[in-house]
mmCIF file of C-alpha atoms in Angstrom:
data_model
loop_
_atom_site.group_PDB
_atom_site.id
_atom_site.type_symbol
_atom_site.label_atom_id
_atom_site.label_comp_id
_atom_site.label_asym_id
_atom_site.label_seq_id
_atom_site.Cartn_x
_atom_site.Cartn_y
_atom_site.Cartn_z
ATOM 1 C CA UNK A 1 -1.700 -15.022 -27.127
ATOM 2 C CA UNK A 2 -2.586 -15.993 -23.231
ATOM 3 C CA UNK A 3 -4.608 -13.882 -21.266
ATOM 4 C CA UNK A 4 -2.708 -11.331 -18.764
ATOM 5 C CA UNK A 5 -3.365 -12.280 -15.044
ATOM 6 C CA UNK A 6 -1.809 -12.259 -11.388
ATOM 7 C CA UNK A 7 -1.694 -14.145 -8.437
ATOM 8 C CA UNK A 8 -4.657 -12.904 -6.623
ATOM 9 C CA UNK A 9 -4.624 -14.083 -2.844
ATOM 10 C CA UNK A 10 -7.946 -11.799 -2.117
ATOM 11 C CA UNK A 11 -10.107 -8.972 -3.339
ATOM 12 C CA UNK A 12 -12.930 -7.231 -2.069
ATOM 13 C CA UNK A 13 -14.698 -4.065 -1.665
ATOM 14 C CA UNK A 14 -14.155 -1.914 1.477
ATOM 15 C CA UNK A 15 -13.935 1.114 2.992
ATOM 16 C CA UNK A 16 -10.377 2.060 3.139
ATOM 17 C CA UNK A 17 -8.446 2.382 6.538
ATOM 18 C CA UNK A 18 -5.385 3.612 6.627
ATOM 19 C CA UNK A 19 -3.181 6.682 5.016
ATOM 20 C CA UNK A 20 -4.514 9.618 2.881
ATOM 21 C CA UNK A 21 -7.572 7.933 1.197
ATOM 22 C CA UNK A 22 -9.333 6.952 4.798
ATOM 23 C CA UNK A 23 -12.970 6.252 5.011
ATOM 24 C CA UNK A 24 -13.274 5.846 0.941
ATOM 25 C CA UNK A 25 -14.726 2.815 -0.668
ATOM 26 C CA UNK A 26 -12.531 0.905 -2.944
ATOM 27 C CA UNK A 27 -12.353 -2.056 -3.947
ATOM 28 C CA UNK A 28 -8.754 -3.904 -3.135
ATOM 29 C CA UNK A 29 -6.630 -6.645 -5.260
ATOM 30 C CA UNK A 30 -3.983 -8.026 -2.755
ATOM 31 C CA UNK A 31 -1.705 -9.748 -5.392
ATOM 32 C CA UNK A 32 0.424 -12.690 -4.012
ATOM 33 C CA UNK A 33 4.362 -12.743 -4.282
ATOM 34 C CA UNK A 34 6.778 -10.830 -1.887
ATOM 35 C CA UNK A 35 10.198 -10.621 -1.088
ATOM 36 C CA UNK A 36 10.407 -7.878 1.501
ATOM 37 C CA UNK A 37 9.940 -9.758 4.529
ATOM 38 C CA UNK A 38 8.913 -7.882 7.166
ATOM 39 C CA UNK A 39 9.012 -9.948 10.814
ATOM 40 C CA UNK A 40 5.827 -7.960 11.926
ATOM 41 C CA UNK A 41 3.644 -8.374 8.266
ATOM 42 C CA UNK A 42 0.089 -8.830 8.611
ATOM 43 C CA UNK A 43 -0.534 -10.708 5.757
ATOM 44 C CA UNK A 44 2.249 -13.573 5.508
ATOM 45 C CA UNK A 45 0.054 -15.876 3.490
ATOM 46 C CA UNK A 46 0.611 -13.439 0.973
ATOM 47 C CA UNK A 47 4.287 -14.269 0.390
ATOM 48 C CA UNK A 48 4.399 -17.151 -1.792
ATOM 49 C CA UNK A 49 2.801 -16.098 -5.090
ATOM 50 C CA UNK A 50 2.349 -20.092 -5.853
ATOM 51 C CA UNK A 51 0.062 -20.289 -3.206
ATOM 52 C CA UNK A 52 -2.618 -18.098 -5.214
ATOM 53 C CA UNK A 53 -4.908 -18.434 -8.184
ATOM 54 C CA UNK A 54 -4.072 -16.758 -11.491
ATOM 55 C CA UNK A 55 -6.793 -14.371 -12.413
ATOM 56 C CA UNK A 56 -7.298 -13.187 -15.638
ATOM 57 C CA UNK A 57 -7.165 -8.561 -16.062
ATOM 58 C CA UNK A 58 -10.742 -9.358 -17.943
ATOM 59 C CA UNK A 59 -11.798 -11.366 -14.603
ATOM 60 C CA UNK A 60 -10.700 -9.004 -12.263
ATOM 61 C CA UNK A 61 -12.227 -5.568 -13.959
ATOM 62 C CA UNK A 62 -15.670 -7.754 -14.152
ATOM 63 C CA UNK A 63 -15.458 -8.244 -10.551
ATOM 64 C CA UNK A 64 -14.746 -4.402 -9.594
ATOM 65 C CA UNK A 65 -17.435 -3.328 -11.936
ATOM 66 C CA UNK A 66 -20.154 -5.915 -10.482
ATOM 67 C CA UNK A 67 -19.108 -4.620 -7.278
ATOM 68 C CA UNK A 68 -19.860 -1.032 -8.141
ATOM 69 C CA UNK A 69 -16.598 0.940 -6.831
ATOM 70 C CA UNK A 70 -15.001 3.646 -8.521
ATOM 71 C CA UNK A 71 -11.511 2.868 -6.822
ATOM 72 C CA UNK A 72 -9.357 -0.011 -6.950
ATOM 73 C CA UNK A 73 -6.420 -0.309 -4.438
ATOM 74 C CA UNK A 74 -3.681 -2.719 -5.638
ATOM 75 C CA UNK A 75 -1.769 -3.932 -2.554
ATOM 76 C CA UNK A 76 -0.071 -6.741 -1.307
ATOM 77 C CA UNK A 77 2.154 -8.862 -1.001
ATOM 78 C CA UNK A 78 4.492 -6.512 -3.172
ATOM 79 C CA UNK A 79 2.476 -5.622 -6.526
ATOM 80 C CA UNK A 80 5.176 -4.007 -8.049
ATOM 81 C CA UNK A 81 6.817 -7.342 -8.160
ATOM 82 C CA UNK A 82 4.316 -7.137 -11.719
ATOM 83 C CA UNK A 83 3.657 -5.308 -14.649
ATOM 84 C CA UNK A 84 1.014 -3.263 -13.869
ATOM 85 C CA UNK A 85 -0.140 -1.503 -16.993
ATOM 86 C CA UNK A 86 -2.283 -4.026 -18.365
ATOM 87 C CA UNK A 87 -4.275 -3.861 -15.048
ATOM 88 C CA UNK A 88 -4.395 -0.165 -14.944
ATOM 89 C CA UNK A 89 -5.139 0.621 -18.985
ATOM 90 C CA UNK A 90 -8.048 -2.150 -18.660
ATOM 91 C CA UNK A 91 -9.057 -0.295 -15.074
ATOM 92 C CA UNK A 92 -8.790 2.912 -16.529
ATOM 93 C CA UNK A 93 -11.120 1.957 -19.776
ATOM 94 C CA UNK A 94 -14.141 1.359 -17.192
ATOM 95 C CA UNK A 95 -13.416 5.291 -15.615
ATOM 96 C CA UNK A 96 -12.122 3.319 -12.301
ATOM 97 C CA UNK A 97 -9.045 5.322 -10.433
ATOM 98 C CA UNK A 98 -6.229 3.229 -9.609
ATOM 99 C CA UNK A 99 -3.980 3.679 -6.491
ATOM 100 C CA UNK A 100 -1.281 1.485 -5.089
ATOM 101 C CA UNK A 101 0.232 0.605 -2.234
ATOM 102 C CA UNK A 102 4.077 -0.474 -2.604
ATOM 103 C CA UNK A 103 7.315 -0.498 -0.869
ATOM 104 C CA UNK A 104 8.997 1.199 -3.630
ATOM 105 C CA UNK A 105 11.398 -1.693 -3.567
ATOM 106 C CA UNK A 106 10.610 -2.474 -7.528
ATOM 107 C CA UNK A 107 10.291 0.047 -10.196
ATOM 108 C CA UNK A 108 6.677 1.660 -10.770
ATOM 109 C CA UNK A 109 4.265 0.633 -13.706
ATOM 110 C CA UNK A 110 1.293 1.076 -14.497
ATOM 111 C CA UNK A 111 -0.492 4.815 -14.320
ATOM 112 C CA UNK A 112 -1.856 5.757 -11.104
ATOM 113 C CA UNK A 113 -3.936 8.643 -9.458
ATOM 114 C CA UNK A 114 -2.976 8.026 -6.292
ATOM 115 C CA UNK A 115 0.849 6.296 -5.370
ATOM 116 C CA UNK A 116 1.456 5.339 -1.727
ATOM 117 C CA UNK A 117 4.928 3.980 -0.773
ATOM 118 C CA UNK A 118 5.529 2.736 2.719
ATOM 119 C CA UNK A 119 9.348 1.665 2.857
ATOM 120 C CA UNK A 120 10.429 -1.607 4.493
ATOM 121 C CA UNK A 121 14.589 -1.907 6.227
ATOM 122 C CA UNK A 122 14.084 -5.533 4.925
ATOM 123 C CA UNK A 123 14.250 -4.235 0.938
ATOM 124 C CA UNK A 124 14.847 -0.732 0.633
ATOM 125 C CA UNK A 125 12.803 1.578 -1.769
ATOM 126 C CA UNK A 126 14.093 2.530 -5.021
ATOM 127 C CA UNK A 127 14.699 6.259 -4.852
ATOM 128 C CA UNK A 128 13.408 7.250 -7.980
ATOM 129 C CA UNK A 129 9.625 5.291 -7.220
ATOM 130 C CA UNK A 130 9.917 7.674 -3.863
ATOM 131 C CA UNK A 131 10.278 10.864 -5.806
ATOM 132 C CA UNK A 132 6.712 9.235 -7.048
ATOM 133 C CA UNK A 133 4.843 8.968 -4.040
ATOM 134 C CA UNK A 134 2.060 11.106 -3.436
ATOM 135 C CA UNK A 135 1.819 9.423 0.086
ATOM 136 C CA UNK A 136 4.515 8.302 2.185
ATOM 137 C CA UNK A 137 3.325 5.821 5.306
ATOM 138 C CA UNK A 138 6.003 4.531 7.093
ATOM 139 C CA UNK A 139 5.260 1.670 9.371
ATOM 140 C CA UNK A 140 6.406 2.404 13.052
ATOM 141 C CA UNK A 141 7.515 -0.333 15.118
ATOM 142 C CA UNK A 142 10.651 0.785 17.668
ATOM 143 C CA UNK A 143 12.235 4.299 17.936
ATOM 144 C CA UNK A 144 15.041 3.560 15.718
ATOM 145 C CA UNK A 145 11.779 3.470 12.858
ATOM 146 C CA UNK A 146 11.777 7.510 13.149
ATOM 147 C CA UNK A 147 15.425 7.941 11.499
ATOM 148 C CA UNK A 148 14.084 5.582 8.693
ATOM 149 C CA UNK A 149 10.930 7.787 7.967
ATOM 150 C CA UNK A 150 13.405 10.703 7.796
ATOM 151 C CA UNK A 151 15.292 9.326 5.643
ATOM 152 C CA UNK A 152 13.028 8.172 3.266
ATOM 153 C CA UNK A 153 11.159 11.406 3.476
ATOM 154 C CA UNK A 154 14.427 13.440 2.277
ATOM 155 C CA UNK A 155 13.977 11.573 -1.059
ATOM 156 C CA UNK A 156 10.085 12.264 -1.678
ATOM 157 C CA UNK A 157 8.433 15.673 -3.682
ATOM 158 C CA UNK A 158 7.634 18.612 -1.140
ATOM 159 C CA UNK A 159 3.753 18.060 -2.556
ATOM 160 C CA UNK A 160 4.149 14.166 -1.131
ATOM 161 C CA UNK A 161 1.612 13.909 2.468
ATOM 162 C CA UNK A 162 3.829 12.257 5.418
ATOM 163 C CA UNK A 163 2.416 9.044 7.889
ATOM 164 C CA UNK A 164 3.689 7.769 10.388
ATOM 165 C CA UNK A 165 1.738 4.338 11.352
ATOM 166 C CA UNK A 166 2.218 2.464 14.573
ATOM 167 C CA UNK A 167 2.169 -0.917 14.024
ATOM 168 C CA UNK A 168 -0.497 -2.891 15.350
ATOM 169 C CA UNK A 169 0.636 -4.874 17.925
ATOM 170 C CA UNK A 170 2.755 -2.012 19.795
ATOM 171 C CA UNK A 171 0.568 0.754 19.062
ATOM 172 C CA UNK A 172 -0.330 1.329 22.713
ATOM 173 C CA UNK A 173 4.377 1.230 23.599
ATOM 174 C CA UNK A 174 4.679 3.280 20.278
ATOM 175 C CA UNK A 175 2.348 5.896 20.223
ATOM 176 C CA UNK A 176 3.234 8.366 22.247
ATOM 177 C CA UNK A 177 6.696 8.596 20.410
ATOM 178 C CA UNK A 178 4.779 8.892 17.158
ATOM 179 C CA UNK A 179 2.456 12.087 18.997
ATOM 180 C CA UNK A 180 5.831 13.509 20.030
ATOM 181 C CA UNK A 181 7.782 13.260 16.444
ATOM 182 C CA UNK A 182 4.622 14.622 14.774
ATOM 183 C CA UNK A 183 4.502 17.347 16.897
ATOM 184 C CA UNK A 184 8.037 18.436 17.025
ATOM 185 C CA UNK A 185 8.064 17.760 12.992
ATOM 186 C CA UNK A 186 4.624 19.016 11.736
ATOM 187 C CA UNK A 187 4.867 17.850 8.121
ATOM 188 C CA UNK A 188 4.228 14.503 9.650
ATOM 189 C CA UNK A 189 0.550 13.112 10.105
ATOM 190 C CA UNK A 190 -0.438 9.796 11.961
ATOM 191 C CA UNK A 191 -2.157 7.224 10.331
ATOM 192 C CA UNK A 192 -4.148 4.736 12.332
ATOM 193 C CA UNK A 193 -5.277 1.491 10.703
ATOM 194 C CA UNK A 194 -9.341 2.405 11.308
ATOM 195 C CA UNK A 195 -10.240 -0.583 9.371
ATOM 196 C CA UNK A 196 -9.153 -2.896 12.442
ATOM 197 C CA UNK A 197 -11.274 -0.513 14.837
ATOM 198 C CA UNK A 198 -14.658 -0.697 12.955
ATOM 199 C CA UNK A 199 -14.573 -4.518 12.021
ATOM 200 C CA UNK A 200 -13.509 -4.626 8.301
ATOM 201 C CA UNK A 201 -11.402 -6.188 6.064
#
C-alpha cells in the first residue's frame, strides 16, 4: 500500500492574516494544483501541481507537531482538487484543528472546524460546499465584484460571517466602494490581508 501524500509547494507556521481567524497562529500547507485561474492570483507558482514535491500525511503532521501549532490552514492552489480526509483524520489524531481555504469549486472532504470559501468568476463554487462555509471572503477587484459577493452570499447559512477583501494591488481604487457596500449592507465585514502589512508570510 503507498503512503498518502500531496503536492506541497510550501508550509510554514504563521500568524494568520486575512478573514475570520486574523492574528491566530497556524501553521499553513499550500498544496500545488489549480484550475481556477484567477488573472490577479498571488501565488501562480502554485498552479502546476507537477512543479511540487509529494509529501507524505506522516511527513506533514511531523512537521506541524515539531512546529508546535494547534491549527493547520490548508490552502492553495485549490486543495479541494484532493481528498482531504486522510490529512484531516491523521491532523485530527494529534488534537490539531483543521480549517481550509477553498473556492468551493470541488466538492468538500475532509472534516473541518473552520471552512472558508472565497468564490472565483473563473470556476464557480459548487452550491452545496457554500451552504458549508462558515466564512465567506470574496476577493474584490472592480465594482462589478459586489454583484458576485451577493450572489454567492444568497447561497451560504444565515450563521456563515461575510468578507469582502480588496485585492492587493487596487486596494487604495477599491476601497472606498468596499466601506460604502459594507455600510449600506451591514452583514458584510472587510477583510484586509494584515499579513502583507506586518512583514509575514
Amino acid at each position: 500500500m503507498h503512503a498518502i501524500s500531496y503536492p506541497l509547494m510550501e508550509d510554514f507556521y504563521t500568524i494568520q492574516g486575512e478573514g475570520f481567524n486574523t492574528g491566530k497562529a497556524a501553521y499553513f500547507l499550500r498544496l500545488g494544483g489549480c484550475d481556477v485561474g484567477c488573472v490577479w492570483c498571488d501565488v501562480k507558482d502554485s498552479w502546476e501541481a507537477e512543479k511540487h514535491p509529494l509529501v507524505t500525511v506522516e511527513e506533514i503532521v511531523e512537521r506541524v507537531l515539531k512546529s508546535g501549532a494547534d491549527k493547520v490552514v490548508v490552502t492553495g492552489g485549490e486543495p479541494a482538487m484532493y481528498d482531504l480526509l486522510p490529512l484531516t483524520e491523521a491532523l485530527h489524531q494529534k488534537k490539531i484543528e483543521c480549517f481550509i481555504e477553498t473556492s468551493g469549486a470541488y466538492p468538500l472532504t475532509g472534516t473541518w472546524e473552520w471552512i472558508c470559501v472565497s468564490p472565483k468568476k473563473f470556476k464557480a463554487p459548487l452550491p452545496e460546499v457554500l451552504k458549508m462555509a462558515d466564512e465567506l471572503k470574496v476577493i474584490v477587484y472592480n465594482k462589478s465584484d459586489f454583484d458576485w459577493a451577493e450572489k454567492n452570499a444568497g447561497f451560504t447559512s444565515p450563521e456563515c460571517i461575510l468578507f469582502l477583501q480588496p485585492e492587493y494591488s487596487v486596494i487604495n481604487v477599491i476601497m472606498p466602494s468596499i466601506i460604502n457596500h459594507a455600510k449600506s449592507n451591514t452583514r458584510w465585514r472587510i477583510s484586509l490581508q494584515t499579513h502583507k502589512y506586518i512583514g509575514i508570510p
